[in-house]
Short mmCIF file of C-alpha atoms in Angstrom, two decimals:
data_model
loop_
_atom_site.label_atom_id
_atom_site.label_comp_id
_atom_site.label_asym_id
_atom_site.label_seq_id
_atom_site.Cartn_x
_atom_site.Cartn_y
_atom_site.Cartn_z
CA MET A 96 2.29 65.38 -10.41
CA ILE A 97 -0.35 64.10 -8.03
CA ASP A 98 -1.65 61.68 -10.69
CA ARG A 99 1.90 60.42 -11.37
CA ILE A 100 2.59 59.74 -7.69
CA SER A 101 -0.79 58.04 -7.31
CA GLY A 102 0.02 55.79 -10.26
CA VAL A 103 3.41 54.84 -8.83
CA ARG A 104 1.83 54.05 -5.48
CA THR A 105 -0.87 51.97 -7.15
CA CYS A 106 1.73 49.97 -9.10
CA ALA A 107 3.75 49.40 -5.95
CA VAL A 108 0.68 48.15 -4.09
CA VAL A 109 -0.24 45.82 -6.94
CA ALA A 110 3.32 44.48 -7.17
CA PHE A 111 3.46 43.92 -3.41
CA ALA A 112 0.07 42.17 -3.41
CA SER A 113 1.15 39.94 -6.31
CA LYS A 114 4.32 38.93 -4.50
CA MET A 115 2.40 38.16 -1.32
CA ALA A 116 -0.15 36.08 -3.22
CA LEU A 117 2.65 34.12 -4.90
CA LEU A 118 4.38 33.58 -1.56
CA ALA A 119 1.13 32.40 0.02
CA ALA A 120 0.53 29.97 -2.83
CA ILE A 121 4.03 28.54 -2.43
CA CYS A 122 4.00 28.31 1.36
CA SER A 123 0.41 27.30 2.06
CA PRO A 124 0.17 23.59 2.91
CA ALA A 125 -3.48 23.63 1.91
CA ALA A 126 -2.86 24.82 -1.64
CA ALA A 127 -4.79 22.57 -4.02
CA ALA A 128 -2.56 20.12 -5.92
CA ASP A 129 -2.47 16.53 -7.08
CA ALA A 130 0.75 15.69 -5.24
CA SER A 131 2.77 16.91 -2.30
CA PRO A 132 6.52 17.51 -2.63
CA TRP A 133 8.73 14.44 -2.37
CA ASP A 134 10.24 13.80 1.07
CA GLY A 135 13.43 11.75 0.91
CA GLY A 136 16.48 11.25 -1.26
CA PRO A 137 17.91 9.08 -4.05
CA ARG A 138 17.48 5.82 -2.10
CA ALA A 139 13.82 6.40 -1.20
CA ALA A 140 11.28 9.20 -1.19
CA VAL A 141 7.60 9.44 -0.34
CA ARG A 142 4.74 11.80 -1.18
CA LEU A 143 0.95 11.99 -1.05
CA ILE A 144 -1.16 12.09 -4.20
CA ALA A 145 -4.87 12.81 -4.59
CA ALA A 146 -7.60 11.88 -7.04
CA SER A 147 -10.37 14.22 -8.15
CA SER A 148 -13.75 14.49 -6.47
CA SER A 149 -15.27 12.55 -9.39
CA GLN A 150 -13.57 9.44 -7.96
CA THR A 151 -15.17 9.78 -4.52
CA ALA A 152 -16.15 6.34 -3.22
CA PRO A 153 -19.63 5.36 -2.01
CA GLY A 154 -20.01 6.66 1.51
CA GLY A 155 -18.00 9.79 0.77
CA ALA A 156 -14.44 8.47 1.14
CA LEU A 157 -11.93 10.50 -0.85
CA PRO A 158 -9.36 8.52 -2.88
CA ALA A 159 -5.70 9.35 -2.34
CA GLY A 160 -2.41 7.48 -2.22
CA ILE A 161 1.03 7.17 -0.68
CA GLU A 162 3.58 7.05 -3.48
CA ILE A 163 7.00 5.58 -2.66
CA ARG A 164 9.89 5.96 -5.10
CA LEU A 165 12.89 3.65 -4.64
CA GLY A 166 16.39 3.89 -6.06
CA THR A 167 17.83 1.11 -8.22
CA GLY A 168 18.46 -2.04 -6.19
CA TRP A 169 16.38 -0.96 -3.18
CA LYS A 170 13.17 -2.57 -1.96
CA THR A 171 10.56 -1.82 0.66
CA TYR A 172 7.93 -3.99 2.30
CA TRP A 173 4.31 -5.15 2.16
CA ARG A 174 1.87 -5.22 5.08
CA TYR A 175 3.47 -8.59 6.00
CA ALA A 176 7.17 -8.36 5.25
CA GLY A 177 8.27 -12.00 5.57
CA ASP A 178 11.05 -13.20 7.83
CA SER A 179 13.60 -10.51 6.97
CA GLY A 180 11.67 -7.27 6.53
CA VAL A 181 9.76 -4.62 8.45
CA PRO A 182 6.27 -3.50 7.35
CA PRO A 183 5.51 0.22 7.10
CA ARG A 184 3.72 2.13 9.83
CA PHE A 185 1.46 5.11 9.17
CA ARG A 186 0.06 7.96 11.26
CA PHE A 187 -2.52 10.48 10.12
CA ASP A 188 -3.38 12.06 13.49
CA ARG A 189 -2.13 15.54 12.46
CA SER A 190 -4.69 15.71 9.65
CA GLU A 191 -7.57 18.19 9.59
CA ASN A 192 -11.20 17.15 9.07
CA VAL A 193 -10.30 13.45 8.76
CA ARG A 194 -12.32 10.76 10.53
CA ASP A 195 -10.57 7.68 9.16
CA VAL A 196 -7.90 6.59 6.68
CA ALA A 197 -7.84 3.08 5.20
CA VAL A 198 -4.51 2.01 3.68
CA LEU A 199 -4.65 -0.56 0.86
CA PHE A 200 -1.73 -2.60 -0.46
CA PRO A 201 -1.30 -3.59 -4.12
CA ALA A 202 -0.14 -7.11 -4.94
CA PRO A 203 3.47 -7.54 -3.78
CA HIS A 204 6.45 -9.56 -4.97
CA GLY A 205 8.42 -12.20 -3.11
CA PHE A 206 12.18 -11.81 -2.69
CA ASN A 207 14.71 -14.45 -1.69
CA ASP A 208 18.28 -13.24 -1.17
CA GLU A 209 21.14 -13.42 1.31
CA SER A 210 19.08 -11.55 3.91
CA GLY A 211 16.27 -14.15 3.77
CA GLU A 212 12.75 -14.28 2.38
CA SER A 213 10.77 -11.06 2.20
CA ILE A 214 7.68 -9.61 0.55
CA GLY A 215 7.39 -6.13 -0.90
CA TYR A 216 8.08 -3.78 -3.78
CA LYS A 217 10.86 -2.36 -5.95
CA GLY A 218 10.91 0.69 -8.21
CA GLU A 219 7.76 2.67 -7.45
CA VAL A 220 4.58 1.74 -5.63
CA ILE A 221 1.36 3.59 -4.81
CA LEU A 222 -0.53 2.50 -1.70
CA PRO A 223 -4.15 3.57 -2.27
CA LEU A 224 -5.92 5.41 0.55
CA ARG A 225 -9.59 5.87 1.37
CA VAL A 226 -9.94 9.08 3.39
CA THR A 227 -13.23 9.64 5.21
CA PRO A 228 -13.88 13.28 6.20
CA ARG A 229 -15.51 14.27 9.47
CA ASP A 230 -17.54 16.86 7.57
CA ALA A 231 -17.93 16.29 3.83
CA ALA A 232 -18.77 19.96 3.31
CA LYS A 233 -15.42 21.19 4.65
CA PRO A 234 -11.88 21.00 3.21
CA VAL A 235 -9.69 18.00 4.05
CA LEU A 236 -6.00 18.41 4.81
CA LEU A 237 -4.29 15.02 4.96
CA ARG A 238 -1.03 14.83 6.88
CA LEU A 239 1.10 11.68 6.80
CA ASP A 240 3.88 10.45 9.06
CA ILE A 241 5.42 7.21 7.82
CA ASP A 242 8.09 4.88 9.14
CA TYR A 243 9.31 2.34 6.60
CA ALA A 244 12.38 0.26 5.86
CA ILE A 245 14.40 -0.02 2.67
CA CYS A 246 16.93 -2.73 1.90
CA SER A 247 19.67 -3.38 -0.63
CA ASN A 248 23.03 -4.70 0.58
CA LEU A 249 22.08 -3.12 3.89
CA CYS A 250 18.76 -2.20 5.50
CA ILE A 251 17.91 1.34 6.56
CA PRO A 252 14.96 2.69 8.56
CA VAL A 253 13.38 5.71 6.88
CA THR A 254 10.87 8.30 8.06
CA GLY A 255 8.82 10.61 5.91
CA LYS A 256 6.23 13.38 6.18
CA ALA A 257 3.79 14.77 3.65
CA GLU A 258 0.64 16.84 3.56
CA LEU A 259 -1.90 17.49 0.85
CA GLN A 260 -5.34 19.02 0.45
CA LEU A 261 -8.01 16.68 -0.92
CA PRO A 262 -9.41 16.20 -3.49
CA GLY A 263 -7.06 16.82 -6.43
CA ASP A 264 -7.97 17.98 -9.93
CA GLY A 265 -7.68 14.67 -11.77
CA GLU A 266 -4.07 14.37 -12.92
CA LYS A 267 -3.45 11.34 -10.67
CA ASP A 268 -6.79 9.59 -11.26
CA ALA A 269 -5.39 7.03 -13.72
CA ALA A 270 -2.33 6.18 -11.61
CA LEU A 271 -4.45 5.68 -8.50
CA ALA A 272 -7.01 3.58 -10.37
CA ALA A 273 -4.25 1.35 -11.78
CA SER A 274 -2.76 0.81 -8.34
CA GLU A 275 -6.12 0.07 -6.76
CA ALA A 276 -6.81 -2.48 -9.51
CA ARG A 277 -3.78 -4.40 -8.22
CA VAL A 278 -5.13 -4.61 -4.65
CA PRO A 279 -6.04 -8.28 -3.99
CA LYS A 280 -9.80 -8.83 -4.12
CA PRO A 281 -11.40 -10.84 -1.28
CA VAL A 282 -13.08 -13.97 -2.66
CA ALA A 283 -14.46 -17.18 -1.23
CA LEU A 284 -12.52 -20.43 -1.17
CA GLY A 285 -13.23 -22.26 -4.43
CA ALA A 286 -14.86 -19.26 -6.11
CA ASP A 287 -14.97 -19.28 -9.90
CA GLY A 288 -12.47 -17.08 -11.67
CA ALA A 289 -9.32 -17.06 -13.77
CA LEU A 290 -7.42 -17.17 -10.48
CA SER A 291 -8.92 -19.21 -7.65
CA ILE A 292 -7.74 -20.86 -4.44
CA ARG A 293 -9.47 -24.22 -4.67
CA VAL A 294 -8.17 -26.29 -1.75
CA ILE A 295 -6.62 -25.52 1.63
CA ARG A 296 -5.81 -28.51 3.79
CA ARG A 297 -3.56 -29.41 6.68
CA GLU A 298 -1.22 -32.38 7.07
CA ASP A 299 0.15 -33.37 10.47
CA GLY A 300 3.07 -35.62 11.30
CA GLY A 301 6.21 -33.50 10.93
CA ALA A 302 7.93 -31.12 13.30
CA HIS A 303 5.25 -28.59 12.32
CA PRO A 304 1.86 -29.09 10.67
CA ARG A 305 2.03 -28.47 6.93
CA MET A 306 -0.51 -26.54 4.88
CA ILE A 307 -1.23 -27.57 1.29
CA VAL A 308 -2.87 -25.04 -1.04
CA ASP A 309 -4.03 -25.70 -4.61
CA VAL A 310 -4.48 -22.66 -6.85
CA ALA A 311 -6.26 -22.70 -10.22
CA ALA A 312 -4.72 -20.34 -12.77
CA PRO A 313 -4.23 -19.99 -16.54
CA PRO A 314 -1.66 -22.49 -17.89
CA ASP A 315 1.16 -19.99 -18.43
CA ALA A 316 0.49 -17.86 -15.34
CA LYS A 317 3.29 -17.45 -12.85
CA VAL A 318 1.58 -17.61 -9.45
CA ALA A 319 2.97 -16.38 -6.14
CA LEU A 320 1.26 -17.23 -2.84
CA PHE A 321 1.62 -15.44 0.50
CA ALA A 322 0.29 -16.49 3.91
CA GLU A 323 -0.53 -14.24 6.88
CA GLY A 324 -1.56 -15.12 10.41
CA PRO A 325 -4.28 -13.46 12.48
CA THR A 326 -1.89 -10.94 14.11
CA PRO A 327 1.31 -9.21 12.94
CA ASP A 328 3.48 -11.27 15.29
CA TRP A 329 2.79 -14.45 13.30
CA ALA A 330 5.87 -15.00 11.09
CA LEU A 331 4.69 -17.63 8.62
CA PRO A 332 7.09 -18.73 5.87
CA ILE A 333 6.43 -17.87 2.25
CA PRO A 334 4.62 -20.83 0.59
CA SER A 335 6.75 -22.80 -1.87
CA PRO A 336 5.55 -24.35 -5.16
CA VAL A 337 5.64 -28.16 -5.26
CA ALA A 338 4.59 -30.89 -7.67
CA GLY A 339 1.41 -32.95 -7.35
CA ALA A 340 -1.35 -30.46 -8.16
CA PRO A 341 -4.43 -31.56 -10.14
CA ALA A 342 -4.55 -30.59 -13.81
CA GLY A 343 -4.92 -26.84 -14.32
CA GLN A 344 -3.78 -26.04 -10.81
CA GLN A 345 -0.57 -25.16 -8.99
CA ARG A 346 0.27 -26.51 -5.55
CA PHE A 347 2.00 -24.69 -2.70
CA THR A 348 3.02 -25.80 0.78
CA PHE A 349 4.19 -24.08 3.94
CA ASP A 350 4.77 -25.15 7.52
CA LEU A 351 2.75 -23.69 10.37
CA ASP A 352 5.97 -22.33 11.82
CA GLY A 353 6.73 -18.90 13.25
CA LEU A 354 3.75 -18.70 15.61
CA PRO A 355 4.18 -16.33 18.56
CA PRO A 356 4.91 -17.95 21.95
CA GLY A 357 1.81 -19.55 23.44
CA ALA A 358 -0.25 -19.23 20.25
CA SER A 359 -2.30 -22.14 18.96
CA ALA A 360 -2.99 -22.82 15.30
CA LYS A 361 -6.38 -24.33 16.14
CA GLY A 362 -9.11 -21.80 15.45
CA ALA A 363 -6.70 -19.23 13.99
CA THR A 364 -7.68 -17.29 10.88
CA LEU A 365 -5.20 -17.30 8.01
CA ARG A 366 -5.26 -14.98 5.02
CA LEU A 367 -3.86 -16.38 1.77
CA THR A 368 -3.04 -14.03 -1.11
CA ALA A 369 -2.53 -15.38 -4.64
CA VAL A 370 -0.90 -13.12 -7.21
CA THR A 371 -0.25 -13.24 -10.96
CA GLU A 372 0.95 -10.49 -13.29
CA THR A 373 -2.66 -9.47 -14.00
CA THR A 374 -4.78 -10.64 -11.06
CA ALA A 375 -4.62 -10.81 -7.27
CA ILE A 376 -7.07 -12.39 -4.82
CA GLU A 377 -7.19 -13.19 -1.12
CA VAL A 378 -9.00 -15.90 0.81
CA THR A 379 -9.44 -16.28 4.56
CA THR A 380 -9.71 -19.64 6.25
CA VAL A 381 -10.06 -20.81 9.85
CA LEU A 382 -7.74 -23.60 10.92
CA GLU A 383 -9.33 -26.64 12.52
#
């Protein structure tokens, strides 16, 4: 009888411990995984994803990403949203053992609809992250707070939260690598390559100075060009393709319009991003 009671008690203890372990695994925010739960709904949702430690960057930065999933017909915005969008804002201050987080943006698309010109993404997008720990020997718990906008026939502000322990176990390595491959690569003006910004020049005489940009690209490549000012309050128009480029190149123009009050174009640094289906580059130039 004593042995039977002892066995029952032992089974009860084991069952209770198993349930508690399962509950802890479900509830613990630091449980190892490749992705956090989605936060959002059918229009838009966001989560964090992590790469494995084998993908750790030089200097010890851990690769991760913000994955945004959009419903059919909805779009969200790039780091510069154009004249009718709002770029996302990120906070990571609730994270544990995190010194710095760098957010990267894959090559975007340009949109022109009844709401105006904008720059961003549809469908799904992964924004790669480089997460630098304070102490590389200790666990990293990344916590994200994000404010972003989504637009279809109407525009809606959205907030999201996510948290995830880094690194992951490798399931998201390929997806993160593919997204990072679409991040525009900084190159010099006139640098050799299948895609190259060859000429940037300014023409005066109109209501606003006009910039002319010649881009070398493969003959059948569909090129998009985007222009950013030195600060987020510069609202430059999206460059438009025009005729007149040299052979093997495509020409774009845009007016130096949308400068913040009191700002001068002289001495300002512009960033130009050229995008094709397979390649994306960016060039910085200082206006004279």
